[in-house]
Amino acid sequence: MTKDFKTFEAEEAKNIREEICNSNLDLEAFFETKREEWGVPNNFVIVGIDAYYRLFVLEK
């Protein structure tokens, strides 16, 4: 099951991509650092940001 927690503006998504590149973390670790900020409960896994700038998550 997926759930839409957040939709980013294009500029926000661009900034997140830059943060990921500059963080020296793998994607899973980076998304874990943003979990609380983005309001994603622990029973969901953050997968990424889709082409429409929506945060894509899956239920564990």
CSV table of N, CA, C and O in Angstrom, one decimal, residues 18-40:
chain,number,residue,atom,x,y,z
A,18,GLU,N,20.0,18.0,-4.7
A,18,GLU,CA,21.3,18.5,-4.4
A,18,GLU,C,21.8,18.1,-3.0
A,18,GLU,O,22.9,17.7,-2.8
A,19,GLU,N,20.8,18.1,-2.0
A,19,GLU,CA,21.2,17.6,-0.7
A,19,GLU,C,21.6,16.2,-0.7
A,19,GLU,O,22.6,15.8,0.0
A,20,ILE,N,20.9,15.4,-1.4
A,20,ILE,CA,21.3,13.9,-1.5
A,20,ILE,C,22.7,13.8,-2.1
A,20,ILE,O,23.5,13.1,-1.5
A,21,CYS,N,23.0,14.5,-3.2
A,21,CYS,CA,24.3,14.4,-3.8
A,21,CYS,C,25.4,14.9,-2.9
A,21,CYS,O,26.5,14.3,-2.9
A,22,ASN,N,25.1,15.9,-2.0
A,22,ASN,CA,26.2,16.5,-1.2
A,22,ASN,C,26.2,15.8,0.2
A,22,ASN,O,27.1,16.1,1.0
A,23,SER,N,25.3,14.9,0.5
A,23,SER,CA,25.2,14.3,1.9
A,23,SER,C,26.2,13.2,2.1
A,23,SER,O,26.5,12.9,3.3
A,24,ASN,N,26.7,12.6,1.1
A,24,ASN,CA,27.6,11.4,1.3
A,24,ASN,C,26.9,10.2,2.0
A,24,ASN,O,27.5,9.4,2.6
A,25,LEU,N,25.5,10.2,1.9
A,25,LEU,CA,24.7,9.1,2.5
A,25,LEU,C,24.1,8.4,1.3
A,25,LEU,O,23.8,9.0,0.2
A,26,ASP,N,23.8,7.1,1.5
A,26,ASP,CA,23.0,6.4,0.5
A,26,ASP,C,21.6,6.9,0.6
A,26,ASP,O,21.2,7.6,1.6
A,27,LEU,N,20.7,6.6,-0.3
A,27,LEU,CA,19.4,7.1,-0.4
A,27,LEU,C,18.6,6.7,0.9
A,27,LEU,O,17.9,7.5,1.5
A,28,GLU,N,18.7,5.4,1.3
A,28,GLU,CA,17.9,5.0,2.4
A,28,GLU,C,18.3,5.8,3.7
A,28,GLU,O,17.4,6.2,4.4
A,29,ALA,N,19.6,6.0,3.9
A,29,ALA,CA,20.1,6.7,5.1
A,29,ALA,C,19.6,8.2,5.0
A,29,ALA,O,19.2,8.8,6.0
A,30,PHE,N,19.7,8.8,3.8
A,30,PHE,CA,19.3,10.1,3.6
A,30,PHE,C,17.8,10.3,4.0
A,30,PHE,O,17.4,11.2,4.7
A,31,PHE,N,17.0,9.4,3.4
A,31,PHE,CA,15.5,9.5,3.7
A,31,PHE,C,15.2,9.3,5.1
A,31,PHE,O,14.3,9.9,5.7
A,32,GLU,N,16.0,8.5,5.8
A,32,GLU,CA,15.7,8.3,7.3
A,32,GLU,C,16.0,9.6,8.0
A,32,GLU,O,15.3,9.9,9.0
A,33,THR,N,17.0,10.4,7.6
A,33,THR,CA,17.3,11.6,8.3
A,33,THR,C,16.1,12.6,8.1
A,33,THR,O,16.0,13.6,8.8
A,34,LYS,N,15.3,12.5,7.0
A,34,LYS,CA,14.2,13.4,6.7
A,34,LYS,C,12.9,12.9,7.2
A,34,LYS,O,11.9,13.6,7.0
A,35,ARG,N,12.8,11.7,7.7
A,35,ARG,CA,11.5,11.1,8.1
A,35,ARG,C,10.7,12.0,9.0
A,35,ARG,O,9.5,12.2,8.7
A,36,GLU,N,11.2,12.5,10.1
A,36,GLU,CA,10.4,13.3,11.0
A,36,GLU,C,10.0,14.6,10.4
A,36,GLU,O,8.9,15.0,10.5
A,37,GLU,N,11.0,15.2,9.6
A,37,GLU,CA,10.7,16.5,9.0
A,37,GLU,C,9.5,16.4,8.0
A,37,GLU,O,8.7,17.3,7.9
A,38,TRP,N,9.5,15.3,7.3
A,38,TRP,CA,8.4,15.1,6.3
A,38,TRP,C,7.2,14.4,6.9
A,38,TRP,O,6.2,14.2,6.1
A,39,GLY,N,7.2,14.0,8.1
A,39,GLY,CA,6.0,13.5,8.8
A,39,GLY,C,5.6,12.1,8.4
A,39,GLY,O,4.5,11.7,8.3
A,40,VAL,N,6.7,11.2,8.1
A,40,VAL,CA,6.4,9.9,7.7
A,40,VAL,C,6.6,8.9,8.9
A,40,VAL,O,7.6,8.9,9.5
